[in-house]
Amino acid sequence: MAKRALITGVTGQDGSYLAELLLERDYEVIGMVRRSSTVNFERIASIQDRLTLVSGDLLDEGSLISVLAEHRPDEIYNLAAQSFVQTSFGQPVLTGETTALGVTRMLEAIRITNPDVRFYQASSSEMFGKVVEVPQRETTPLYPRSPYGVAKVYGHWITVNYRESYDLHASSGILFNHESPRRGLEFVTRKVTNGVARIKLGLQDTLALGNLDAQRDWGYAADYVEAMWRMLQADTPDDYVIATGETHSVRELCEVAFGAVGLTMEDHVVLDERFLRPAEVDLLVGDATKAETVLGWERKVGFRELVEMMVESDLALVSSQRN
């Protein structure tokens, strides 16, 4: 019989790639969406007719219990969150309610309805924040630098707590930055590649950015959802860093993106202090040795290939919007 998986955050970047991967593996996929006036189904449009979409909200435990009781998933991937770091400074309480307490509500729903469910929690490299060692691995102490990072730390540790207290098959993937053509425009990688496309096509002349020296470990989202699935196939639940082990600056991101269309960043990038964070995370770079060794996971797409893929996608998108 086909396995059944529930994905929260199915309309997001990771949710859409994960849904595609599970459908390829003959899963029955249930996507949980919030009732809101602005749900964006764009990322899952090509597979929407193959998904079962259900209404539920991480703010409402009763809705989660109902979804689990009715659909009886074998696996749950909790990808939903207020996932934008900058927004978390302006909406810290909402971020805590969804990104932190939302995890507890889901774990409680599992404990009440079916403790045999396998659970994946989307943890984040932002938990490392002001890093105390380089590179960061599963044993690195956490030092979050934003309300989002703090909320993710809570979600991470409550997952560990339920695993140890109730013997749940609950795993956390500590994913470093992962991008794709489906990344939201508010994230710096997509902001850059979309800006480059618009500049190339003559729709704007400058691109305003904040800290060009911030360094990140950027991978490809479609590679990273494979790691999520592998965690839930493992006999023993555990926590894993998923990363490339390479670090690149925002400046380098810009150089590759502008270079892909024959332009130079110096002619177009302007610094804007509005985009500087109250507390910056300076250097995130992950060590995914454990995931590679235990899960057999490997990344396939490199940094330059990823950035060029995103620029190419945005050129096509912006061109189509003009026509």
PDB file of C-alpha atoms in Angstrom:
ATOM      1  CA  MET A   1       0.000   0.000   0.000  1.00  0.00           C
ATOM      2  CA  ALA A   2       1.234   3.493  -0.827  1.00  0.00           C
ATOM      3  CA  LYS A   3       2.708   5.494   2.020  1.00  0.00           C
ATOM      4  CA  ARG A   4       0.877   8.637   2.988  1.00  0.00           C
ATOM      5  CA  ALA A   5       2.724  11.859   3.850  1.00  0.00           C
ATOM      6  CA  LEU A   6       1.467  15.154   5.263  1.00  0.00           C
ATOM      7  CA  ILE A   7       3.408  18.304   4.393  1.00  0.00           C
ATOM      8  CA  THR A   8       2.795  21.556   6.251  1.00  0.00           C
ATOM      9  CA  GLY A   9       4.020  24.527   4.252  1.00  0.00           C
ATOM     10  CA  VAL A  10       3.344  22.631   1.023  1.00  0.00           C
ATOM     11  CA  THR A  11       2.960  25.865  -0.991  1.00  0.00           C
ATOM     12  CA  GLY A  12       6.462  27.042  -0.057  1.00  0.00           C
ATOM     13  CA  GLN A  13       9.753  26.426  -1.844  1.00  0.00           C
ATOM     14  CA  ASP A  14      10.689  23.286   0.113  1.00  0.00           C
ATOM     15  CA  GLY A  15       7.132  21.996   0.306  1.00  0.00           C
ATOM     16  CA  SER A  16       6.723  22.063  -3.459  1.00  0.00           C
ATOM     17  CA  TYR A  17      10.010  20.239  -4.138  1.00  0.00           C
ATOM     18  CA  LEU A  18       9.300  17.685  -1.401  1.00  0.00           C
ATOM     19  CA  ALA A  19       5.795  17.043  -2.741  1.00  0.00           C
ATOM     20  CA  GLU A  20       7.264  16.351  -6.181  1.00  0.00           C
ATOM     21  CA  LEU A  21       9.867  13.976  -4.730  1.00  0.00           C
ATOM     22  CA  LEU A  22       7.256  12.038  -2.720  1.00  0.00           C
ATOM     23  CA  LEU A  23       4.905  11.760  -5.707  1.00  0.00           C
ATOM     24  CA  GLU A  24       7.803  10.319  -7.731  1.00  0.00           C
ATOM     25  CA  ARG A  25       8.147   7.708  -4.987  1.00  0.00           C
ATOM     26  CA  ASP A  26       4.435   6.840  -5.252  1.00  0.00           C
ATOM     27  CA  TYR A  27       3.360   8.474  -2.001  1.00  0.00           C
ATOM     28  CA  GLU A  28      -0.106   9.784  -1.405  1.00  0.00           C
ATOM     29  CA  VAL A  29       0.631  13.417  -0.526  1.00  0.00           C
ATOM     30  CA  ILE A  30      -1.563  15.558   1.724  1.00  0.00           C
ATOM     31  CA  GLY A  31      -0.724  19.261   1.773  1.00  0.00           C
ATOM     32  CA  MET A  32      -1.864  21.379   4.701  1.00  0.00           C
ATOM     33  CA  VAL A  33      -2.727  24.997   3.935  1.00  0.00           C
ATOM     34  CA  ARG A  34      -4.013  27.779   6.136  1.00  0.00           C
ATOM     35  CA  ARG A  35      -7.340  29.363   5.393  1.00  0.00           C
ATOM     36  CA  SER A  36      -6.288  32.817   4.254  1.00  0.00           C
ATOM     37  CA  SER A  37      -7.196  35.257   1.531  1.00  0.00           C
ATOM     38  CA  THR A  38      -3.740  35.153  -0.070  1.00  0.00           C
ATOM     39  CA  VAL A  39      -2.708  31.495  -0.334  1.00  0.00           C
ATOM     40  CA  ASN A  40      -0.303  31.224  -3.267  1.00  0.00           C
ATOM     41  CA  PHE A  41      -0.524  27.918  -5.128  1.00  0.00           C
ATOM     42  CA  GLU A  42       1.912  28.986  -7.866  1.00  0.00           C
ATOM     43  CA  ARG A  43       4.733  26.652  -6.771  1.00  0.00           C
ATOM     44  CA  ILE A  44       2.519  23.549  -6.728  1.00  0.00           C
ATOM     45  CA  ALA A  45       0.362  24.411  -9.742  1.00  0.00           C
ATOM     46  CA  SER A  46       1.859  21.637 -11.902  1.00  0.00           C
ATOM     47  CA  ILE A  47       1.110  18.933  -9.311  1.00  0.00           C
ATOM     48  CA  GLN A  48      -1.924  20.377  -7.532  1.00  0.00           C
ATOM     49  CA  ASP A  49      -4.338  17.885  -9.073  1.00  0.00           C
ATOM     50  CA  ARG A  50      -2.257  15.028  -7.602  1.00  0.00           C
ATOM     51  CA  LEU A  51      -2.282  16.423  -4.050  1.00  0.00           C
ATOM     52  CA  THR A  52      -4.951  16.259  -1.382  1.00  0.00           C
ATOM     53  CA  LEU A  53      -5.100  19.779   0.079  1.00  0.00           C
ATOM     54  CA  VAL A  54      -6.540  20.117   3.568  1.00  0.00           C
ATOM     55  CA  SER A  55      -7.158  23.081   5.823  1.00  0.00           C
ATOM     56  CA  GLY A  56      -5.167  23.336   9.047  1.00  0.00           C
ATOM     57  CA  ASP A  57      -3.158  25.849  11.049  1.00  0.00           C
ATOM     58  CA  LEU A  58      -0.162  25.521  13.366  1.00  0.00           C
ATOM     59  CA  LEU A  59      -1.851  28.122  15.608  1.00  0.00           C
ATOM     60  CA  ASP A  60      -4.827  25.791  16.152  1.00  0.00           C
ATOM     61  CA  GLU A  61      -4.056  22.400  17.712  1.00  0.00           C
ATOM     62  CA  GLY A  62      -7.632  21.189  17.214  1.00  0.00           C
ATOM     63  CA  SER A  63      -7.299  21.575  13.442  1.00  0.00           C
ATOM     64  CA  LEU A  64      -4.079  19.527  13.496  1.00  0.00           C
ATOM     65  CA  ILE A  65      -5.684  16.715  15.490  1.00  0.00           C
ATOM     66  CA  SER A  66      -8.584  16.671  13.009  1.00  0.00           C
ATOM     67  CA  VAL A  67      -6.273  16.466   9.988  1.00  0.00           C
ATOM     68  CA  LEU A  68      -4.204  13.655  11.535  1.00  0.00           C
ATOM     69  CA  ALA A  69      -7.239  11.697  12.682  1.00  0.00           C
ATOM     70  CA  GLU A  70      -8.946  11.928   9.286  1.00  0.00           C
ATOM     71  CA  HIS A  71      -5.982  11.330   6.963  1.00  0.00           C
ATOM     72  CA  ARG A  72      -3.750   9.043   9.085  1.00  0.00           C
ATOM     73  CA  PRO A  73      -0.371   9.970   7.553  1.00  0.00           C
ATOM     74  CA  ASP A  74       2.640   7.668   7.935  1.00  0.00           C
ATOM     75  CA  GLU A  75       5.053  10.599   7.708  1.00  0.00           C
ATOM     76  CA  ILE A  76       4.712  14.281   8.594  1.00  0.00           C
ATOM     77  CA  TYR A  77       7.054  16.960   7.295  1.00  0.00           C
ATOM     78  CA  ASN A  78       6.653  20.188   9.275  1.00  0.00           C
ATOM     79  CA  LEU A  79       7.920  22.869   6.902  1.00  0.00           C
ATOM     80  CA  ALA A  80       5.429  25.612   7.759  1.00  0.00           C
ATOM     81  CA  ALA A  81       6.733  28.613   9.693  1.00  0.00           C
ATOM     82  CA  GLN A  82       7.076  32.365   9.661  1.00  0.00           C
ATOM     83  CA  SER A  83      10.312  31.792   7.805  1.00  0.00           C
ATOM     84  CA  PHE A  84      11.752  35.214   7.055  1.00  0.00           C
ATOM     85  CA  VAL A  85      14.426  36.461   9.466  1.00  0.00           C
ATOM     86  CA  GLN A  86      13.889  40.179   8.826  1.00  0.00           C
ATOM     87  CA  THR A  87      10.129  39.887   9.448  1.00  0.00           C
ATOM     88  CA  SER A  88      10.766  38.171  12.789  1.00  0.00           C
ATOM     89  CA  PHE A  89      12.180  41.394  14.247  1.00  0.00           C
ATOM     90  CA  GLY A  90       8.936  43.209  13.387  1.00  0.00           C
ATOM     91  CA  GLN A  91       6.629  40.310  14.337  1.00  0.00           C
ATOM     92  CA  PRO A  92       8.450  38.428  17.106  1.00  0.00           C
ATOM     93  CA  VAL A  93       5.345  37.126  18.907  1.00  0.00           C
ATOM     94  CA  LEU A  94       3.695  35.781  15.740  1.00  0.00           C
ATOM     95  CA  THR A  95       7.028  34.174  14.803  1.00  0.00           C
ATOM     96  CA  GLY A  96       7.122  32.462  18.202  1.00  0.00           C
ATOM     97  CA  GLU A  97       3.537  31.251  17.905  1.00  0.00           C
ATOM     98  CA  THR A  98       4.033  29.586  14.519  1.00  0.00           C
ATOM     99  CA  THR A  99       7.733  28.723  14.313  1.00  0.00           C
ATOM    100  CA  ALA A 100       8.119  27.605  17.958  1.00  0.00           C
ATOM    101  CA  LEU A 101       4.803  26.686  19.592  1.00  0.00           C
ATOM    102  CA  GLY A 102       3.409  25.412  16.287  1.00  0.00           C
ATOM    103  CA  VAL A 103       5.873  22.528  16.531  1.00  0.00           C
ATOM    104  CA  THR A 104       4.598  21.609  19.988  1.00  0.00           C
ATOM    105  CA  ARG A 105       1.017  21.638  18.774  1.00  0.00           C
ATOM    106  CA  MET A 106       1.897  19.267  15.937  1.00  0.00           C
ATOM    107  CA  LEU A 107       3.868  16.937  18.222  1.00  0.00           C
ATOM    108  CA  GLU A 108       0.971  16.875  20.686  1.00  0.00           C
ATOM    109  CA  ALA A 109      -1.418  16.050  17.853  1.00  0.00           C
ATOM    110  CA  ILE A 110       0.861  13.145  16.869  1.00  0.00           C
ATOM    111  CA  ARG A 111       1.115  11.913  20.457  1.00  0.00           C
ATOM    112  CA  ILE A 112      -2.669  11.998  20.826  1.00  0.00           C
ATOM    113  CA  THR A 113      -3.666  10.503  17.463  1.00  0.00           C
ATOM    114  CA  ASN A 114      -0.844   8.148  16.396  1.00  0.00           C
ATOM    115  CA  PRO A 115       2.580   8.010  18.107  1.00  0.00           C
ATOM    116  CA  ASP A 116       3.885   5.708  15.334  1.00  0.00           C
ATOM    117  CA  VAL A 117       3.960   8.573  12.817  1.00  0.00           C
ATOM    118  CA  ARG A 118       7.432   9.563  11.589  1.00  0.00           C
ATOM    119  CA  PHE A 119       7.999  13.290  12.041  1.00  0.00           C
ATOM    120  CA  TYR A 120      10.409  15.694  10.362  1.00  0.00           C
ATOM    121  CA  GLN A 121      11.071  19.119  11.874  1.00  0.00           C
ATOM    122  CA  ALA A 122      12.588  21.845   9.722  1.00  0.00           C
ATOM    123  CA  SER A 123      15.328  23.247  11.923  1.00  0.00           C
ATOM    124  CA  SER A 124      17.627  25.983  10.647  1.00  0.00           C
ATOM    125  CA  SER A 125      21.242  27.089  10.512  1.00  0.00           C
ATOM    126  CA  GLU A 126      19.988  30.403  11.929  1.00  0.00           C
ATOM    127  CA  MET A 127      19.967  28.573  15.288  1.00  0.00           C
ATOM    128  CA  PHE A 128      23.785  28.805  15.265  1.00  0.00           C
ATOM    129  CA  GLY A 129      23.634  32.575  14.787  1.00  0.00           C
ATOM    130  CA  LYS A 130      26.690  34.071  16.455  1.00  0.00           C
ATOM    131  CA  VAL A 131      28.706  30.984  15.704  1.00  0.00           C
ATOM    132  CA  VAL A 132      30.985  29.506  18.362  1.00  0.00           C
ATOM    133  CA  GLU A 133      32.790  27.146  15.977  1.00  0.00           C
ATOM    134  CA  VAL A 134      33.418  26.857  12.235  1.00  0.00           C
ATOM    135  CA  PRO A 135      32.106  24.813  10.523  1.00  0.00           C
ATOM    136  CA  GLN A 136      28.880  24.142  12.410  1.00  0.00           C
ATOM    137  CA  ARG A 137      27.851  20.544  13.065  1.00  0.00           C
ATOM    138  CA  GLU A 138      25.163  18.757  15.108  1.00  0.00           C
ATOM    139  CA  THR A 139      27.093  19.248  18.370  1.00  0.00           C
ATOM    140  CA  THR A 140      27.793  22.975  17.905  1.00  0.00           C
ATOM    141  CA  PRO A 141      26.244  25.104  20.698  1.00  0.00           C
ATOM    142  CA  LEU A 142      23.331  27.273  19.554  1.00  0.00           C
ATOM    143  CA  TYR A 143      23.434  31.082  19.758  1.00  0.00           C
ATOM    144  CA  PRO A 144      20.484  32.497  17.739  1.00  0.00           C
ATOM    145  CA  ARG A 145      20.590  36.158  16.684  1.00  0.00           C
ATOM    146  CA  SER A 146      16.978  36.834  15.687  1.00  0.00           C
ATOM    147  CA  PRO A 147      13.475  36.049  16.991  1.00  0.00           C
ATOM    148  CA  TYR A 148      13.263  33.568  14.092  1.00  0.00           C
ATOM    149  CA  GLY A 149      16.458  31.831  15.206  1.00  0.00           C
ATOM    150  CA  VAL A 150      15.251  31.710  18.814  1.00  0.00           C
ATOM    151  CA  ALA A 151      11.900  30.243  17.727  1.00  0.00           C
ATOM    152  CA  LYS A 152      13.663  27.601  15.634  1.00  0.00           C
ATOM    153  CA  VAL A 153      15.788  26.632  18.666  1.00  0.00           C
ATOM    154  CA  TYR A 154      12.603  26.028  20.644  1.00  0.00           C
ATOM    155  CA  GLY A 155      11.108  23.958  17.795  1.00  0.00           C
ATOM    156  CA  HIS A 156      14.333  21.962  17.585  1.00  0.00           C
ATOM    157  CA  TRP A 157      14.578  21.156  21.283  1.00  0.00           C
ATOM    158  CA  ILE A 158      10.882  20.373  21.737  1.00  0.00           C
ATOM    159  CA  THR A 159      11.292  17.811  18.927  1.00  0.00           C
ATOM    160  CA  VAL A 160      14.227  16.238  20.775  1.00  0.00           C
ATOM    161  CA  ASN A 161      12.188  16.311  23.977  1.00  0.00           C
ATOM    162  CA  TYR A 162       9.192  14.504  22.454  1.00  0.00           C
ATOM    163  CA  ARG A 163      11.501  11.958  20.832  1.00  0.00           C
ATOM    164  CA  GLU A 164      13.082  11.155  24.181  1.00  0.00           C
ATOM    165  CA  SER A 165       9.949  11.489  26.331  1.00  0.00           C
ATOM    166  CA  TYR A 166       7.447   9.611  24.172  1.00  0.00           C
ATOM    167  CA  ASP A 167       9.732   7.490  21.961  1.00  0.00           C
ATOM    168  CA  LEU A 168       8.550   9.240  18.790  1.00  0.00           C
ATOM    169  CA  HIS A 169      10.371   8.779  15.479  1.00  0.00           C
ATOM    170  CA  ALA A 170      11.063  12.535  15.317  1.00  0.00           C
ATOM    171  CA  SER A 171      14.059  13.945  13.451  1.00  0.00           C
ATOM    172  CA  SER A 172      15.312  17.484  12.838  1.00  0.00           C
ATOM    173  CA  GLY A 173      17.107  18.624   9.729  1.00  0.00           C
ATOM    174  CA  ILE A 174      19.345  21.593  10.480  1.00  0.00           C
ATOM    175  CA  LEU A 175      19.297  22.980   6.972  1.00  0.00           C
ATOM    176  CA  PHE A 176      21.670  25.691   5.893  1.00  0.00           C
ATOM    177  CA  ASN A 177      20.495  28.231   3.299  1.00  0.00           C
ATOM    178  CA  HIS A 178      18.972  26.503   0.313  1.00  0.00           C
ATOM    179  CA  GLU A 179      17.747  28.329  -2.735  1.00  0.00           C
ATOM    180  CA  SER A 180      16.047  27.745  -6.076  1.00  0.00           C
ATOM    181  CA  PRO A 181      14.041  29.556  -8.750  1.00  0.00           C
ATOM    182  CA  ARG A 182      11.071  29.074  -6.372  1.00  0.00           C
ATOM    183  CA  ARG A 183      12.678  31.075  -3.548  1.00  0.00           C
ATOM    184  CA  GLY A 184      10.578  34.027  -2.334  1.00  0.00           C
ATOM    185  CA  LEU A 185      11.546  37.482  -3.614  1.00  0.00           C
ATOM    186  CA  GLU A 186      12.230  38.680  -0.053  1.00  0.00           C
ATOM    187  CA  PHE A 187      15.284  36.399   0.247  1.00  0.00           C
ATOM    188  CA  VAL A 188      18.594  37.895  -0.829  1.00  0.00           C
ATOM    189  CA  THR A 189      19.505  35.258  -3.444  1.00  0.00           C
ATOM    190  CA  ARG A 190      16.226  35.663  -5.311  1.00  0.00           C
ATOM    191  CA  LYS A 191      16.249  39.420  -4.797  1.00  0.00           C
ATOM    192  CA  VAL A 192      19.630  39.484  -6.552  1.00  0.00           C
ATOM    193  CA  THR A 193      18.768  37.127  -9.433  1.00  0.00           C
ATOM    194  CA  ASN A 194      15.415  38.811 -10.071  1.00  0.00           C
ATOM    195  CA  GLY A 195      17.053  42.240  -9.870  1.00  0.00           C
ATOM    196  CA  VAL A 196      19.736  41.151 -12.345  1.00  0.00           C
ATOM    197  CA  ALA A 197      17.051  39.941 -14.767  1.00  0.00           C
ATOM    198  CA  ARG A 198      15.162  43.236 -14.504  1.00  0.00           C
ATOM    199  CA  ILE A 199      18.342  45.268 -15.016  1.00  0.00           C
ATOM    200  CA  LYS A 200      19.350  43.164 -18.014  1.00  0.00           C
ATOM    201  CA  LEU A 201      15.917  43.692 -19.571  1.00  0.00           C
ATOM    202  CA  GLY A 202      16.036  47.447 -18.949  1.00  0.00           C
ATOM    203  CA  LEU A 203      13.285  47.576 -16.320  1.00  0.00           C
ATOM    204  CA  GLN A 204      15.481  49.020 -13.571  1.00  0.00           C
ATOM    205  CA  ASP A 205      19.025  50.329 -13.257  1.00  0.00           C
ATOM    206  CA  THR A 206      20.095  49.673  -9.671  1.00  0.00           C
ATOM    207  CA  LEU A 207      19.811  46.954  -7.036  1.00  0.00           C
ATOM    208  CA  ALA A 208      19.736  48.052  -3.373  1.00  0.00           C
ATOM    209  CA  LEU A 209      21.304  45.622  -0.878  1.00  0.00           C
ATOM    210  CA  GLY A 210      22.504  45.555   2.733  1.00  0.00           C
ATOM    211  CA  ASN A 211      25.563  43.724   4.036  1.00  0.00           C
ATOM    212  CA  LEU A 212      27.594  42.486   1.054  1.00  0.00           C
ATOM    213  CA  ASP A 213      30.137  40.810   3.322  1.00  0.00           C
ATOM    214  CA  ALA A 214      27.678  38.437   5.016  1.00  0.00           C
ATOM    215  CA  GLN A 215      28.671  34.874   4.143  1.00  0.00           C
ATOM    216  CA  ARG A 216      26.363  31.903   3.763  1.00  0.00           C
ATOM    217  CA  ASP A 217      26.450  28.230   2.889  1.00  0.00           C
ATOM    218  CA  TRP A 218      24.053  28.118  -0.067  1.00  0.00           C
ATOM    219  CA  GLY A 219      22.707  24.873  -1.540  1.00  0.00           C
ATOM    220  CA  TYR A 220      19.915  23.802  -3.902  1.00  0.00           C
ATOM    221  CA  ALA A 221      16.507  23.219  -2.315  1.00  0.00           C
ATOM    222  CA  ALA A 222      15.683  20.170  -4.452  1.00  0.00           C
ATOM    223  CA  ASP A 223      18.851  18.453  -3.160  1.00  0.00           C
ATOM    224  CA  TYR A 224      17.928  19.272   0.441  1.00  0.00           C
ATOM    225  CA  VAL A 225      14.393  17.827   0.425  1.00  0.00           C
ATOM    226  CA  GLU A 226      15.966  14.485  -0.498  1.00  0.00           C
ATOM    227  CA  ALA A 227      17.752  14.629   2.880  1.00  0.00           C
ATOM    228  CA  MET A 228      14.439  15.207   4.681  1.00  0.00           C
ATOM    229  CA  TRP A 229      12.982  12.074   3.117  1.00  0.00           C
ATOM    230  CA  ARG A 230      16.087  10.020   3.933  1.00  0.00           C
ATOM    231  CA  MET A 231      15.843  11.009   7.627  1.00  0.00           C
ATOM    232  CA  LEU A 232      12.369   9.504   7.892  1.00  0.00           C
ATOM    233  CA  GLN A 233      13.442   6.272   6.174  1.00  0.00           C
ATOM    234  CA  ALA A 234      16.205   5.708   8.756  1.00  0.00           C
ATOM    235  CA  ASP A 235      15.574   3.109  11.461  1.00  0.00           C
ATOM    236  CA  THR A 236      16.603   5.517  14.202  1.00  0.00           C
ATOM    237  CA  PRO A 237      15.471   9.160  14.445  1.00  0.00           C
ATOM    238  CA  ASP A 238      18.234  11.749  14.840  1.00  0.00           C
ATOM    239  CA  ASP A 239      19.311  15.291  13.991  1.00  0.00           C
ATOM    240  CA  TYR A 240      21.364  16.155  10.917  1.00  0.00           C
ATOM    241  CA  VAL A 241      23.120  19.205   9.505  1.00  0.00           C
ATOM    242  CA  ILE A 242      22.427  19.560   5.772  1.00  0.00           C
ATOM    243  CA  ALA A 243      24.882  21.892   4.057  1.00  0.00           C
ATOM    244  CA  THR A 244      27.454  22.213   1.256  1.00  0.00           C
ATOM    245  CA  GLY A 245      30.472  22.936   3.458  1.00  0.00           C
ATOM    246  CA  GLU A 246      31.302  25.934   1.256  1.00  0.00           C
ATOM    247  CA  THR A 247      30.813  29.586   2.098  1.00  0.00           C
ATOM    248  CA  HIS A 248      30.111  32.448  -0.297  1.00  0.00           C
ATOM    249  CA  SER A 249      29.522  36.147   0.351  1.00  0.00           C
ATOM    250  CA  VAL A 250      26.588  38.208  -0.904  1.00  0.00           C
ATOM    251  CA  ARG A 251      29.202  40.081  -2.971  1.00  0.00           C
ATOM    252  CA  GLU A 252      30.220  36.818  -4.684  1.00  0.00           C
ATOM    253  CA  LEU A 253      26.553  35.989  -5.271  1.00  0.00           C
ATOM    254  CA  CYS A 254      26.188  39.334  -7.051  1.00  0.00           C
ATOM    255  CA  GLU A 255      29.343  38.840  -9.107  1.00  0.00           C
ATOM    256  CA  VAL A 256      28.171  35.454 -10.403  1.00  0.00           C
ATOM    257  CA  ALA A 257      24.608  36.661 -11.059  1.00  0.00           C
ATOM    258  CA  PHE A 258      25.598  39.821 -12.935  1.00  0.00           C
ATOM    259  CA  GLY A 259      28.349  37.924 -14.755  1.00  0.00           C
ATOM    260  CA  ALA A 260      25.772  35.416 -16.010  1.00  0.00           C
ATOM    261  CA  VAL A 261      24.179  38.180 -18.130  1.00  0.00           C
ATOM    262  CA  GLY A 262      27.409  39.963 -19.098  1.00  0.00           C
ATOM    263  CA  LEU A 263      27.114  42.812 -16.576  1.00  0.00           C
ATOM    264  CA  THR A 264      29.247  43.916 -13.599  1.00  0.00           C
ATOM    265  CA  MET A 265      27.807  44.455 -10.118  1.00  0.00           C
ATOM    266  CA  GLU A 266      29.822  47.649  -9.545  1.00  0.00           C
ATOM    267  CA  ASP A 267      27.707  49.431 -12.158  1.00  0.00           C
ATOM    268  CA  HIS A 268      24.384  48.576 -10.522  1.00  0.00           C
ATOM    269  CA  VAL A 269      24.560  47.607  -6.813  1.00  0.00           C
ATOM    270  CA  VAL A 270      23.919  50.344  -4.240  1.00  0.00           C
ATOM    271  CA  LEU A 271      24.136  49.947  -0.473  1.00  0.00           C
ATOM    272  CA  ASP A 272      21.015  50.710   1.563  1.00  0.00           C
ATOM    273  CA  GLU A 273      21.237  50.739   5.365  1.00  0.00           C
ATOM    274  CA  ARG A 274      17.547  49.846   5.644  1.00  0.00           C
ATOM    275  CA  PHE A 275      18.505  46.290   4.714  1.00  0.00           C
ATOM    276  CA  LEU A 276      20.991  45.860   7.568  1.00  0.00           C
ATOM    277  CA  ARG A 277      19.706  43.686  10.436  1.00  0.00           C
ATOM    278  CA  PRO A 278      19.736  44.767  14.113  1.00  0.00           C
ATOM    279  CA  ALA A 279      21.940  41.715  14.821  1.00  0.00           C
ATOM    280  CA  GLU A 280      23.787  40.169  11.909  1.00  0.00           C
ATOM    281  CA  VAL A 281      24.856  36.579  11.451  1.00  0.00           C
ATOM    282  CA  ASP A 282      28.323  36.792   9.948  1.00  0.00           C
ATOM    283  CA  LEU A 283      29.539  33.339   8.937  1.00  0.00           C
ATOM    284  CA  LEU A 284      27.424  30.240   8.519  1.00  0.00           C
ATOM    285  CA  VAL A 285      29.016  27.144   7.016  1.00  0.00           C
ATOM    286  CA  GLY A 286      27.875  23.604   7.766  1.00  0.00           C
ATOM    287  CA  ASP A 287      29.498  20.205   8.080  1.00  0.00           C
ATOM    288  CA  ALA A 288      27.153  17.573   6.615  1.00  0.00           C
ATOM    289  CA  THR A 289      29.490  14.626   7.208  1.00  0.00           C
ATOM    290  CA  LYS A 290      26.988  12.831   9.439  1.00  0.00           C
ATOM    291  CA  ALA A 291      24.179  13.026   6.854  1.00  0.00           C
ATOM    292  CA  GLU A 292      26.536  11.914   4.092  1.00  0.00           C
ATOM    293  CA  THR A 293      27.822   8.988   6.157  1.00  0.00           C
ATOM    294  CA  VAL A 294      24.659   7.784   7.906  1.00  0.00           C
ATOM    295  CA  LEU A 295      21.984   8.682   5.334  1.00  0.00           C
ATOM    296  CA  GLY A 296      24.030   8.430   2.161  1.00  0.00           C
ATOM    297  CA  TRP A 297      22.922  11.944   1.207  1.00  0.00           C
ATOM    298  CA  GLU A 298      24.881  14.030  -1.287  1.00  0.00           C
ATOM    299  CA  ARG A 299      24.334  17.357  -2.976  1.00  0.00           C
ATOM    300  CA  LYS A 300      24.306  17.511  -6.737  1.00  0.00           C
ATOM    301  CA  VAL A 301      24.137  21.214  -7.655  1.00  0.00           C
ATOM    302  CA  GLY A 302      27.022  23.604  -6.934  1.00  0.00           C
ATOM    303  CA  PHE A 303      26.917  27.337  -6.086  1.00  0.00           C
ATOM    304  CA  ARG A 304      27.652  28.809  -9.518  1.00  0.00           C
ATOM    305  CA  GLU A 305      25.272  26.388 -11.247  1.00  0.00           C
ATOM    306  CA  LEU A 306      22.547  27.289  -8.734  1.00  0.00           C
ATOM    307  CA  VAL A 307      22.920  31.061  -9.182  1.00  0.00           C
ATOM    308  CA  GLU A 308      23.001  30.772 -12.979  1.00  0.00           C
ATOM    309  CA  MET A 309      19.906  28.526 -12.901  1.00  0.00           C
ATOM    310  CA  MET A 310      18.068  31.172 -10.845  1.00  0.00           C
ATOM    311  CA  VAL A 311      19.122  34.033 -13.149  1.00  0.00           C
ATOM    312  CA  GLU A 312      17.999  32.084 -16.216  1.00  0.00           C
ATOM    313  CA  SER A 313      14.649  31.331 -14.582  1.00  0.00           C
ATOM    314  CA  ASP A 314      14.125  34.976 -13.606  1.00  0.00           C
ATOM    315  CA  LEU A 315      15.020  36.202 -17.106  1.00  0.00           C
ATOM    316  CA  ALA A 316      12.277  33.935 -18.477  1.00  0.00           C
ATOM    317  CA  LEU A 317       9.836  35.004 -15.769  1.00  0.00           C
ATOM    318  CA  VAL A 318      10.412  38.758 -16.151  1.00  0.00           C
ATOM    319  CA  SER A 319      10.265  38.460 -19.969  1.00  0.00           C
ATOM    320  CA  SER A 320       6.925  36.645 -19.772  1.00  0.00           C
ATOM    321  CA  GLN A 321       5.539  39.287 -17.399  1.00  0.00           C
ATOM    322  CA  ARG A 322       6.441  42.041 -19.888  1.00  0.00           C
ATOM    323  CA  ASN A 323       4.653  40.349 -22.776  1.00  0.00           C
TER     324      ASN A 323
END
